[in-house]
Coordinates of C-alpha atoms and ligand atoms in Angstrom, one line a residue:
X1444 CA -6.4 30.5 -34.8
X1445 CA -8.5 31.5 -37.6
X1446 CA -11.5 32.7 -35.6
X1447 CA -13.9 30.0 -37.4
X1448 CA -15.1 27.3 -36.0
X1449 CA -16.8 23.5 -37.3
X1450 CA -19.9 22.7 -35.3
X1451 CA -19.7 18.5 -35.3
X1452 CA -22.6 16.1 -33.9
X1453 CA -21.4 12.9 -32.6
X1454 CA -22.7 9.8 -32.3
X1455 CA -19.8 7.5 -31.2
X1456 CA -20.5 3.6 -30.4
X1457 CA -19.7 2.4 -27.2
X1458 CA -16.9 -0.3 -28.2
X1459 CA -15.6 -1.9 -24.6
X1460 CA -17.2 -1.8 -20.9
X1461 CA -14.7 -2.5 -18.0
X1462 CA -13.8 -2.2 -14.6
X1463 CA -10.8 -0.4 -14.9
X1464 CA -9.1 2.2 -17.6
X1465 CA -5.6 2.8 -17.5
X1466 CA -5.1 6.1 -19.9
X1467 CA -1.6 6.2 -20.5
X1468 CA 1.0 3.0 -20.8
X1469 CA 3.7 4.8 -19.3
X1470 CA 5.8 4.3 -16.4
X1471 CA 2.6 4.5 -13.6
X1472 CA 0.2 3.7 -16.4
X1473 CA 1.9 0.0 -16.7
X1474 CA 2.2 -0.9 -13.0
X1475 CA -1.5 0.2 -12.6
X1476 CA -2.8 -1.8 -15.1
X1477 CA -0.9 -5.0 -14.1
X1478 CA -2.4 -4.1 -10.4
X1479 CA -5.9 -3.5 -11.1
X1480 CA -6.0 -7.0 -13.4
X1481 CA -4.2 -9.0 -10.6
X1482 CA -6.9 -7.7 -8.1
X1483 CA -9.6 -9.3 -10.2
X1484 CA -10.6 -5.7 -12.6
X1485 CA -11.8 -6.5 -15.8
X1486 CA -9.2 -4.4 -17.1
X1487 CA -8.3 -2.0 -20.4
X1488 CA -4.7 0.4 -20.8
X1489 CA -4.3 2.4 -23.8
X1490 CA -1.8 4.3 -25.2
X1491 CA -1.1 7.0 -27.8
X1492 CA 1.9 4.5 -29.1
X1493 CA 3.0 1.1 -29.8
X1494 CA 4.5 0.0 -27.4
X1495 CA 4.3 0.5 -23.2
X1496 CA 6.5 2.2 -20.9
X1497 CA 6.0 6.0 -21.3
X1498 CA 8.9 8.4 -20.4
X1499 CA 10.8 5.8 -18.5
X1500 CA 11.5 4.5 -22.0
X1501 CA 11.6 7.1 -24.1
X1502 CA 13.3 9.6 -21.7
X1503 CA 14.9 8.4 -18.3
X1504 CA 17.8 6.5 -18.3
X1505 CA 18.6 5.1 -14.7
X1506 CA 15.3 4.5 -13.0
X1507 CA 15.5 6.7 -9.7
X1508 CA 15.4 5.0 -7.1
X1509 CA 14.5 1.3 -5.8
X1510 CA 16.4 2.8 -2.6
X1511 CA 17.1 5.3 0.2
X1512 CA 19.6 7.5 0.0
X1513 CA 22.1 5.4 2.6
X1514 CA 25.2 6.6 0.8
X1515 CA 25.0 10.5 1.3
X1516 CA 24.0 9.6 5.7
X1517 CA 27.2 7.2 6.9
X1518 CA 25.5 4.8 9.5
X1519 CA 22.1 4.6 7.9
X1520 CA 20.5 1.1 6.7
X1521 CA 20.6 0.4 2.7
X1522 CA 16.7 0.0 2.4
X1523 CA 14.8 -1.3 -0.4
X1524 CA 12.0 1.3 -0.3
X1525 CA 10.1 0.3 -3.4
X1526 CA 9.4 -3.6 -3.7
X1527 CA 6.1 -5.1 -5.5
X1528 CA 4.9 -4.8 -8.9
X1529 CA 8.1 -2.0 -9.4
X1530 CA 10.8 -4.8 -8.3
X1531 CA 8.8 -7.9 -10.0
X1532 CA 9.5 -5.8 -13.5
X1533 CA 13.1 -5.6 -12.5
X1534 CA 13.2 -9.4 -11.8
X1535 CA 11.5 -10.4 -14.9
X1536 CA 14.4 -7.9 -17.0
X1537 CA 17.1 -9.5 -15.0
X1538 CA 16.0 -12.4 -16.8
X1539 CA 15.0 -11.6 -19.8
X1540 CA 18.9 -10.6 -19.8
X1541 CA 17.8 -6.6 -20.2
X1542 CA 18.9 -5.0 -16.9
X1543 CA 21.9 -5.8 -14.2
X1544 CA 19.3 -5.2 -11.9
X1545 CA 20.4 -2.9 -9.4
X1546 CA 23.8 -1.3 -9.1
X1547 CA 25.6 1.1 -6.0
X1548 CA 27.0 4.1 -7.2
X1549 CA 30.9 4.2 -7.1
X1550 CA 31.0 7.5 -7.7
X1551 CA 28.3 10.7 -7.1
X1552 CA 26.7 8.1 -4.3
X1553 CA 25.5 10.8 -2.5
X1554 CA 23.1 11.9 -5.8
X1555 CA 21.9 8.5 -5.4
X1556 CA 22.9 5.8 -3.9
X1557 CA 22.2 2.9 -6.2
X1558 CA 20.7 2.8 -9.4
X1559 CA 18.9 0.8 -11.9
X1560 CA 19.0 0.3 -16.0
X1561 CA 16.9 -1.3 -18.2
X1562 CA 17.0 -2.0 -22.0
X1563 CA 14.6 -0.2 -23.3
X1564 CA 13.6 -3.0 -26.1
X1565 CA 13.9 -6.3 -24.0
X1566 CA 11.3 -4.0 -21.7
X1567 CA 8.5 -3.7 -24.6
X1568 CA 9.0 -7.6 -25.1
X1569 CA 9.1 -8.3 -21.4
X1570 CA 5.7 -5.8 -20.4
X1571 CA 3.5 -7.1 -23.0
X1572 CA 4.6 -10.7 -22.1
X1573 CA 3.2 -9.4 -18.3
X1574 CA -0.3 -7.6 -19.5
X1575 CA -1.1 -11.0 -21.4
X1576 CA -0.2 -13.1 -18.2
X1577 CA -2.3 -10.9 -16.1
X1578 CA -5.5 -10.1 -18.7
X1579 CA -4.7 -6.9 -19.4
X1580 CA -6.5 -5.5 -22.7
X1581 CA -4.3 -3.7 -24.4
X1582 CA -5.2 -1.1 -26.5
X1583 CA -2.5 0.9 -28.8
X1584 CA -2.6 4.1 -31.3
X1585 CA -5.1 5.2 -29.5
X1586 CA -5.8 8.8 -28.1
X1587 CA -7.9 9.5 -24.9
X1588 CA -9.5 12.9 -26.2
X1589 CA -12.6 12.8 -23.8
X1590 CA -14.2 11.7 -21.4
X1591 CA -18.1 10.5 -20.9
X1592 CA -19.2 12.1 -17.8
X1593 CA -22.7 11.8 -15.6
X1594 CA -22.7 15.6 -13.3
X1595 CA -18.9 15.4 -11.9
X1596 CA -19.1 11.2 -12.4
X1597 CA -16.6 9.9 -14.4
X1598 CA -18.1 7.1 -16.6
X1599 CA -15.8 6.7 -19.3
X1600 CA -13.1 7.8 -22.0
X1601 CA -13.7 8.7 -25.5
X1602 CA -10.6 7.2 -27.9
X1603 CA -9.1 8.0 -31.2
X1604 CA -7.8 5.7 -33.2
X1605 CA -7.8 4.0 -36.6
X1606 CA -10.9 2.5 -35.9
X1607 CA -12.3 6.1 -35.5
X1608 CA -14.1 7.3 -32.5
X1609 CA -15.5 5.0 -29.7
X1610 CA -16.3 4.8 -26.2
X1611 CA -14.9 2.6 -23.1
X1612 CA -16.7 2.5 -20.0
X1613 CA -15.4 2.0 -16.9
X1614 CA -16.6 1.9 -13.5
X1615 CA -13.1 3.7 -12.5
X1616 CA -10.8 5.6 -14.6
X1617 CA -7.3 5.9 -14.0
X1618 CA -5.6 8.9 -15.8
X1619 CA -1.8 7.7 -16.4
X1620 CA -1.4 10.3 -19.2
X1621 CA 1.6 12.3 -17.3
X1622 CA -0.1 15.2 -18.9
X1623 CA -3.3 14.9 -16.6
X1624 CA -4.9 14.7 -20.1
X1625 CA -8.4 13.2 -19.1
X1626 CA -8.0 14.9 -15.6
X1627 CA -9.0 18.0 -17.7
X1628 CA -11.6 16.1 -19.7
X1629 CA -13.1 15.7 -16.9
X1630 CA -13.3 19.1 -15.5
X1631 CA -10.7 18.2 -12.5
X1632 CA -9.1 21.7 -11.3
X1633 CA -5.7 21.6 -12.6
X1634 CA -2.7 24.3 -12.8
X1635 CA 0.2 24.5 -15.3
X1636 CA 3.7 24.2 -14.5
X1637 CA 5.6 24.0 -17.4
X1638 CA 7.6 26.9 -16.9
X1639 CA 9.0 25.3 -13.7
X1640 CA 10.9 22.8 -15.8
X1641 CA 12.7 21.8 -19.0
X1642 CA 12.4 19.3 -21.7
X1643 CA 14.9 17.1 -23.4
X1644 CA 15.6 14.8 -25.9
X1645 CA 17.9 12.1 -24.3
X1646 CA 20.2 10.7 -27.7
X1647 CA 22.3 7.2 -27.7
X1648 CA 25.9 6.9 -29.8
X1649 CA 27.4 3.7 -30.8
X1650 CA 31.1 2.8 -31.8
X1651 CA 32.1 5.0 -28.5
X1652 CA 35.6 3.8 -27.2
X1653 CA 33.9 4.1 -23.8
X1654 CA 37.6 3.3 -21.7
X1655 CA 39.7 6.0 -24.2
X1656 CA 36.4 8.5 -23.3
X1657 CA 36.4 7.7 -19.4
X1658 CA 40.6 8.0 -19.5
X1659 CA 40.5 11.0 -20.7
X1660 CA 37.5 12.6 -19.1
X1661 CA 39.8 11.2 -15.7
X1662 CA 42.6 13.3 -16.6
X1663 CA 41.0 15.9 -17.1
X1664 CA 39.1 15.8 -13.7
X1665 CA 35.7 15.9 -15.4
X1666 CA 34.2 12.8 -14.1
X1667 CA 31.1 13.2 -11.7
X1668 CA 29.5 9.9 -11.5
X1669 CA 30.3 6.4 -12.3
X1670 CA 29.4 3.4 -12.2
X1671 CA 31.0 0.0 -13.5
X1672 CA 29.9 -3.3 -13.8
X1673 CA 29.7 -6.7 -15.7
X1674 CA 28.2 -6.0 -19.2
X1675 CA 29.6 -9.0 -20.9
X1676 CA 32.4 -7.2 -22.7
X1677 CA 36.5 -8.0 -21.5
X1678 CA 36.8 -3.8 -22.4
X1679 CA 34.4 -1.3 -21.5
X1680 CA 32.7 -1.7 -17.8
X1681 CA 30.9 1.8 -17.9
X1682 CA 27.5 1.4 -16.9
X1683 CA 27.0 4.9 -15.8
X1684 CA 28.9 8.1 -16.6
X1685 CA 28.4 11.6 -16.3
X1686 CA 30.6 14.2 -16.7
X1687 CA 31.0 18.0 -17.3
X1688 CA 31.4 19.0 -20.5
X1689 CA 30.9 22.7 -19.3
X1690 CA 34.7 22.5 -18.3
X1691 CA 35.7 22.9 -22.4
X1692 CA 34.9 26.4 -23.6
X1693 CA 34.0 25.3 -26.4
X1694 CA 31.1 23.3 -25.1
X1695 CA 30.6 25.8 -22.1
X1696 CA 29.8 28.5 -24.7
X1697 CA 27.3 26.2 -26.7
X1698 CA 26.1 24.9 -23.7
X1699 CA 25.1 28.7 -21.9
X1700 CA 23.5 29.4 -25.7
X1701 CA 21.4 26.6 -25.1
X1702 CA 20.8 26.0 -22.0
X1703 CA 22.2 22.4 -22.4
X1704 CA 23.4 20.3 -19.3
X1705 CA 25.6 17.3 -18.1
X1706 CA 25.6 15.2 -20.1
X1707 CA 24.8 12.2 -17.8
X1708 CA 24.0 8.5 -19.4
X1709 CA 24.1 5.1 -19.4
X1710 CA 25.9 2.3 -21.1
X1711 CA 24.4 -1.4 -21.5
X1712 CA 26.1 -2.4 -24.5
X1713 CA 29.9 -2.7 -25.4
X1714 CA 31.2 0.8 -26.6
X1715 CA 27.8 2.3 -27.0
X1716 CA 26.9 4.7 -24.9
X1717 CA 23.2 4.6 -24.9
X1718 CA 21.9 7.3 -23.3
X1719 CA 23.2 10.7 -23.1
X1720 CA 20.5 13.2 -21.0
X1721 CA 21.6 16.5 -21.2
X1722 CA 19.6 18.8 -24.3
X1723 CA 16.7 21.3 -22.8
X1724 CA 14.7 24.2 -23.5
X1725 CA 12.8 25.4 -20.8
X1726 CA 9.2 26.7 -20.3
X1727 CA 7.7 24.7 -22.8
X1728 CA 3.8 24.3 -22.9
X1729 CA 3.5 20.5 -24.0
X1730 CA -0.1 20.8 -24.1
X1731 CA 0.0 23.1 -27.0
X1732 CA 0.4 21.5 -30.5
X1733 CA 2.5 24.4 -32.3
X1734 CA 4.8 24.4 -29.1
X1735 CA 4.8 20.9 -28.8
X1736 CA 6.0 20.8 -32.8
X1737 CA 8.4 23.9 -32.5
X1738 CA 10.9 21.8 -29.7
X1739 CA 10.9 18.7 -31.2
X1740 CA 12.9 20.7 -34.1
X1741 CA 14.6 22.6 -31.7
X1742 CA 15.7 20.0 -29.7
X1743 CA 16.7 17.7 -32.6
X1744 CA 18.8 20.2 -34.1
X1745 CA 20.6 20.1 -30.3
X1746 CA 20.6 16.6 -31.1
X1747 CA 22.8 16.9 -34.3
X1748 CA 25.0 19.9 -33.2
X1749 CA 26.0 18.1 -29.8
X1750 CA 26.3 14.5 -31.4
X1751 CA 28.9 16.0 -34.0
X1752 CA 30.4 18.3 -31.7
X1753 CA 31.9 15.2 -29.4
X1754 CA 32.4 13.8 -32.4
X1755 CA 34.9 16.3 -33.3
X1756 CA 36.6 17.2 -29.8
X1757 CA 36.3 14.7 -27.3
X1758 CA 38.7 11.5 -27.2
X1759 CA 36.5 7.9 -27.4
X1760 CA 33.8 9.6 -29.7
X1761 CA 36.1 9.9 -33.0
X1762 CA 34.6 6.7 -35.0
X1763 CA 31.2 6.9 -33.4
X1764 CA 27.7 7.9 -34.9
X1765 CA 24.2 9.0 -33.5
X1766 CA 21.9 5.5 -33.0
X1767 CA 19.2 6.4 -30.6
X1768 CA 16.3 9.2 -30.3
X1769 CA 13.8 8.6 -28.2
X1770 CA 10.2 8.5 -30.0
X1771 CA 9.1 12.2 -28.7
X1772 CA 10.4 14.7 -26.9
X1773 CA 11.1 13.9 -22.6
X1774 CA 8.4 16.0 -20.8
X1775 CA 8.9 16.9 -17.4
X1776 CA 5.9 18.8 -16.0
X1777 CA 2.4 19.8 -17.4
X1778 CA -0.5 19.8 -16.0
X1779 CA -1.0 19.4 -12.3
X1780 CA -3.8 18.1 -11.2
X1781 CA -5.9 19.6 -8.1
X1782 CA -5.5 16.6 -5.8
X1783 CA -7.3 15.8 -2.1
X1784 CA -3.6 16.2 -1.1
X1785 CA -0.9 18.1 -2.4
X1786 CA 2.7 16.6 -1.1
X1787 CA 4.6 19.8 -0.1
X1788 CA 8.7 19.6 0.1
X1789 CA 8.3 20.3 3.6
X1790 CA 6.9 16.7 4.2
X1791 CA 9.1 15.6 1.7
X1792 CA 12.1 15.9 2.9
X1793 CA 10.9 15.9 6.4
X1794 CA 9.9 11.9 5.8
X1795 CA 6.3 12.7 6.7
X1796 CA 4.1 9.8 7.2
X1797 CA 0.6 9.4 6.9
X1798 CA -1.7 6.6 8.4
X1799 CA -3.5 6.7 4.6
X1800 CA 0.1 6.0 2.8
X1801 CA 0.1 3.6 -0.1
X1802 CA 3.4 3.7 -0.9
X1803 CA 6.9 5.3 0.3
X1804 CA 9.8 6.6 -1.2
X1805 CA 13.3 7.8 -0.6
X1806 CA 14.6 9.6 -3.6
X1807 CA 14.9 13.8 -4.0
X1808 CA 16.7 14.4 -7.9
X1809 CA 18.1 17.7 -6.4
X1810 CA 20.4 15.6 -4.4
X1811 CA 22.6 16.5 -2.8
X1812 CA 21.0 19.7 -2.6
X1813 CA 18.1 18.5 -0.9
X1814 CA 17.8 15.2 0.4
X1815 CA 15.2 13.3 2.5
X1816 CA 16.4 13.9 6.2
X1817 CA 19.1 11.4 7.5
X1818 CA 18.3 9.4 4.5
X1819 CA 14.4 8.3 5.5
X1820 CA 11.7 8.0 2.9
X1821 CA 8.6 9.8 3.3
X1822 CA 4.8 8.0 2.2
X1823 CA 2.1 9.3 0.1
X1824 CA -1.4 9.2 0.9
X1825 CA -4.0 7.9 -1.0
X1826 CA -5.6 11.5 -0.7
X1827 CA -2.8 12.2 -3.1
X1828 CA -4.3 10.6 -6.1
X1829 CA -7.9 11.4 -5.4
X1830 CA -8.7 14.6 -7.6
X1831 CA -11.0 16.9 -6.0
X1832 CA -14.7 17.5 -7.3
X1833 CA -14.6 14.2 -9.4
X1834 CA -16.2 11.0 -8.7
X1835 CA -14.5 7.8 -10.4
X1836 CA -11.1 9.2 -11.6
X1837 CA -7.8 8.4 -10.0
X1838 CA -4.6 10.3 -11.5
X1839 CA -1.0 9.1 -11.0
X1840 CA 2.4 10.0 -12.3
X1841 CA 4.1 13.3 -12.9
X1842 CA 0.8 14.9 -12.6
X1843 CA 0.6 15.7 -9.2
X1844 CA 2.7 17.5 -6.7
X1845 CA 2.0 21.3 -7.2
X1846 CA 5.8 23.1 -6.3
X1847 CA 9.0 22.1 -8.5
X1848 CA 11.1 21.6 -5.6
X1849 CA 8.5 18.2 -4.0
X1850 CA 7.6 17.4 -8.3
X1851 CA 11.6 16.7 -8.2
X1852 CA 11.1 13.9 -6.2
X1853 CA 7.5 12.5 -6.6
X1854 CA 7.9 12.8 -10.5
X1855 CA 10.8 10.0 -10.8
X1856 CA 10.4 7.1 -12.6
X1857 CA 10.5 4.3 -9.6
X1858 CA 7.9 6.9 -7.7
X1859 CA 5.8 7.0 -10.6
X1860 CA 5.6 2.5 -10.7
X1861 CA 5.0 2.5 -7.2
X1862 CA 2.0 5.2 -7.9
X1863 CA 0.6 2.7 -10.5
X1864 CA 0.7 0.0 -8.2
X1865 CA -1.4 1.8 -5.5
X1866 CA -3.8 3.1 -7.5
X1867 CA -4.6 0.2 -9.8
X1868 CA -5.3 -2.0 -6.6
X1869 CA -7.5 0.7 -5.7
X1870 CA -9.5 0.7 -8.4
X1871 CA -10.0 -3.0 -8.4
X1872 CA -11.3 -2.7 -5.0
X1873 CA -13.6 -0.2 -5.9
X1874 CA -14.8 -2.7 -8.7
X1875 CA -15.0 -5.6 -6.2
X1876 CA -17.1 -3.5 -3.5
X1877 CA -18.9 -1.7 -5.5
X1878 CA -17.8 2.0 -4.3
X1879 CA -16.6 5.1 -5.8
X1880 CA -12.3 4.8 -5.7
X1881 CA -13.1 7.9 -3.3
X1882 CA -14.8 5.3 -1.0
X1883 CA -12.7 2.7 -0.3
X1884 CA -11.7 1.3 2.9
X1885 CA -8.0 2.6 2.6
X1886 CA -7.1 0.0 5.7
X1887 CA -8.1 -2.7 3.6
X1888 CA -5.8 -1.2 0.7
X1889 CA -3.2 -1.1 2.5
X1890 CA -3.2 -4.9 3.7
X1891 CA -3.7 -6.1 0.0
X1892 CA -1.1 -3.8 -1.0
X1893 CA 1.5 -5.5 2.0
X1894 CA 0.6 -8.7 0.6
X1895 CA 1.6 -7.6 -2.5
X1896 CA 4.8 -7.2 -1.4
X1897 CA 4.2 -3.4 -1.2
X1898 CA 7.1 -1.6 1.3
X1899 CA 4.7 0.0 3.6
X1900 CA 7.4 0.5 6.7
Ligands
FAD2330 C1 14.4 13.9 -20.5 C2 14.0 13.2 -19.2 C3 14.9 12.5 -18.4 C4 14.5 11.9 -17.3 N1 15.4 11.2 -16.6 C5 15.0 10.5 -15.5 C6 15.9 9.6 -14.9 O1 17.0 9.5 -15.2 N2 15.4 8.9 -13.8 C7 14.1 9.0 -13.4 O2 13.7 8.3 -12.4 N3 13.2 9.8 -14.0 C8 13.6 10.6 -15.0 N4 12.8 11.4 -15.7 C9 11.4 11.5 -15.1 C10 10.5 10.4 -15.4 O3 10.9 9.7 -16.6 C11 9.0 10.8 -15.6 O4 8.6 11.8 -14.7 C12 8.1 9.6 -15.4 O5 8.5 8.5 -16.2 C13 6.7 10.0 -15.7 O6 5.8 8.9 -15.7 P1 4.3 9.0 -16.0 O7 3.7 7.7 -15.9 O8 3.7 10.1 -15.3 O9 4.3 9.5 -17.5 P2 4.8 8.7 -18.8 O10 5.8 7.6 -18.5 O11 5.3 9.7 -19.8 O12 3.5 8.0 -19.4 C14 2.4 8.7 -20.0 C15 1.9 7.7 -21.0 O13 0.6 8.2 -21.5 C16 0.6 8.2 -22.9 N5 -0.3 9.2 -23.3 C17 -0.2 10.6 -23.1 N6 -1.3 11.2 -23.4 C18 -2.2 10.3 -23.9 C19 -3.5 10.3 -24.4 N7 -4.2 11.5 -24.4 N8 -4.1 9.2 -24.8 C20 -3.4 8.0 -24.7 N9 -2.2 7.9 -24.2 C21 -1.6 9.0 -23.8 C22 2.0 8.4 -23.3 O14 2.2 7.8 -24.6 C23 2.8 7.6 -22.2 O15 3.0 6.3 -22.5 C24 13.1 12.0 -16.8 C25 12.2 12.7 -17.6 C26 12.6 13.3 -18.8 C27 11.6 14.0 -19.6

């Protein structure tokens, strides 16, 4: 910081009026938009990008998870925990020929029982094909970089774009941002926890002999999940594979340097091997421009050194050549924001329900390690997205839970689209009655959100 400082005066036109705005496409972002314009919301998402889907695009592989954990609990009922908007996406990329839809473990079941991959490309065809059918306004290349306020009243967000500055107004506000971004704008109390997680930059290979690779990690007892299925090819049948590259020296000493993990990934396509999760830095301030910069270097040069290095020493990766980055860095955990309710692991893995709950889920990422008891799912109540002090804003996403250990399991991708879901029909009934999202009759939310096919128990 230089110390000096530009004094600006503003005058910025007021370019849409709705009854609901979605900040943030992403992965809670998308379900809440398609929610709120079902319900009848005059409704607006933006995002910073050109295309939707947030982190679960650009960062996840396997979405975690449509299920309970039956796997790890012998006895207990296979249960679809998360249905509605979540599963409707899954149905539409089944047939759009960009997902198997959803697949049991056949090895490392008790991490998670079954999982689910999408192709990331058919997805950004398949979402905007839903926002049209459902009247969503979509707005891209556009940043959320304030918000129009009345006291603690939430009337609105300030975007950036190539049109310049202008306003949207909104009755309700939904921040999506997974860095709480408006939240803040806003004046909501928030905390930050980057230093709880890492970041990473997920990369995809092509040209992989993905049956040589999986024979030889075999051998070599390195294998620690698996999956196989149908992916239209008569050689390679590898839909999911992680292994433990830490068992080569080589890579254990690069890896303790770094603080790399795994690798775990996915597979759609013949011999590519689409998704390999596994670079990280940790304590990384997202929110901060300079950091921000700094990782995307450092986690590139990760990138290149790790892509070259199986190159060179691991069986299946000889004639095969970096072919995906995601768009930006994969953020974990940023800001959280100071919600009416803060879900605690204790409730979490103690399946806690709540007579509020707008949605429930099953999935802990520190499996096996900690695991919803006897493989239950636990809700979330509507409290939970409600951020105190602050009339008109809702927040979903990885932006709340307050401790690592519960974010683990609240922050997941299949969490995060059941979020959207509640919130967005939230908002719509706020529109409809008139009410602050605060207000709401949460009974009544939770009978439109059954007849949305919403798993409520
Ligand atoms: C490397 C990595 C691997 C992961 N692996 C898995 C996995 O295998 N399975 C799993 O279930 N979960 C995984 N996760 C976690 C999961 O992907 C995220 O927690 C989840 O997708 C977050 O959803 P979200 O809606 O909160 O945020 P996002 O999906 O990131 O959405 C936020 C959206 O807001 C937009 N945005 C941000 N700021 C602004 C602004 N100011 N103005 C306008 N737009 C803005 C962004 O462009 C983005 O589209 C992983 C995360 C990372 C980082």
């Amino acid at each position: 910081m230089s110390g000096q400082f530009i004094e600006e005066t503003l005058k910025t036109p007021v370019a849409y009026e709705c009854d609901v705005l979605v900040a943030g496409g992403g992965t809670a972002g998308v379900t809440a938009a398609l929610a709120a314009a079902r319900n009848g919301a005059k409704t607006i998402l933006i995002d910073r990008y050109g295309f939707l889907g947030g982190s679960m695009i650009n960062g996840a592989g396997p979405l975690h998870s449509f299920f309970n954990l039956y796997k790890a609990f012998p006895g207990v009922e296979k249960v679809q925990v998360v249905k509605g908007i979540p599963q409707e996406i899954i149905d539409r990329m089944v047939a759009a020929g960009g997902s198997p839809g959803h697949l049991e473990q056949d090895k490392g079941g008790s991490y998670d029982s079954v999982i689910t991959i999408i192709d990331w490309e058919i997805f950004k065809g398949v979402i905007f094909d839903m926002m049209e059918e459902a009247g969503v306004h979509v707005l891209l290349h556009v940043m959320a970089v304030e918000t129009v306020r009345e006291g603690n009243t939430v009337k609105g967000v300030i975007i950036e774009g190539k049109s310049g500055r202008e306003a949207i107004l909104a009755k309700t506000v939904i921040d999506a941002t997974g860095d709480g971004d408006v939240a803040a704008k806003a004046g909501a109390n928030f905390i930050k926890r980057h230093g709880a997680q890492k970041v990473g930059m997920p990369f995809g290979m092509t040209n992989v002999d993905m049956p040589k690779l999986v024979a030889y990690l075999e051998e070599n007892d390195m294998v620690n999940q698996i999956v196989h299925s149908d992916k239209g090819s008569k050689i390679d049948d590898i839909i999911r594979l992680g292994f433990e590259l830490r068992k080569i020296p080589l890579f254990k000493e690069y890896m303790d340097k770094t603080g790399i993990w795994g690798p775990l990934g996915v597979s759609l396509h013949e011999n590519n091997y689409n998704y390999i999760n596994g670079t990280s830095i940790r304590d990384i301030d997202a929110t901060d421009t300079e950091t921000l910069s700094k990782a995307e270097l450092t986690l590139r040069k990760q990138v290149m050194t790790l892509s070259e290095m199986l190159k060179k020493h691991i069986p299946g990766f000889e004639h095969a050549y970096l072919s995906w980055t995601p768009t930006c860095i994969g953020i974990r955990y940023t800001r959280v924001i100071e919600c009416e309710h803060d879900m605690s692991l204790d409730e979490i893995i103690n399946a806690a329900r709540f007579n509020d709950e707008v949605m429930l889920y099953g999935f802990h990422d520190m499996a096996p390690k900690l695991m919803i008891k006897n493989g239950a799912y636990y809700g979330i109540p509507y409290r939970a997205f409600i951020p105190k002090g602050i009339e008109n804003l809702l927040v979903a996403g990885r932006l709340i839970t307050s401790t690592y250990e519960a974010h683990m399991s609240t922050r997941n991708t299949v969490s995060c689209l059941a979020q959207g879901q509640a919130v967005g029909t939230a908002a719509a009934l706020a529109a409809a009655t008139g009410v602050s999202a605060r207000k709401i009759d949460t009974a009544r939310l939770r009978d439109v959100l059954r007849e949305q096919k919403v798993f409520l128990g």
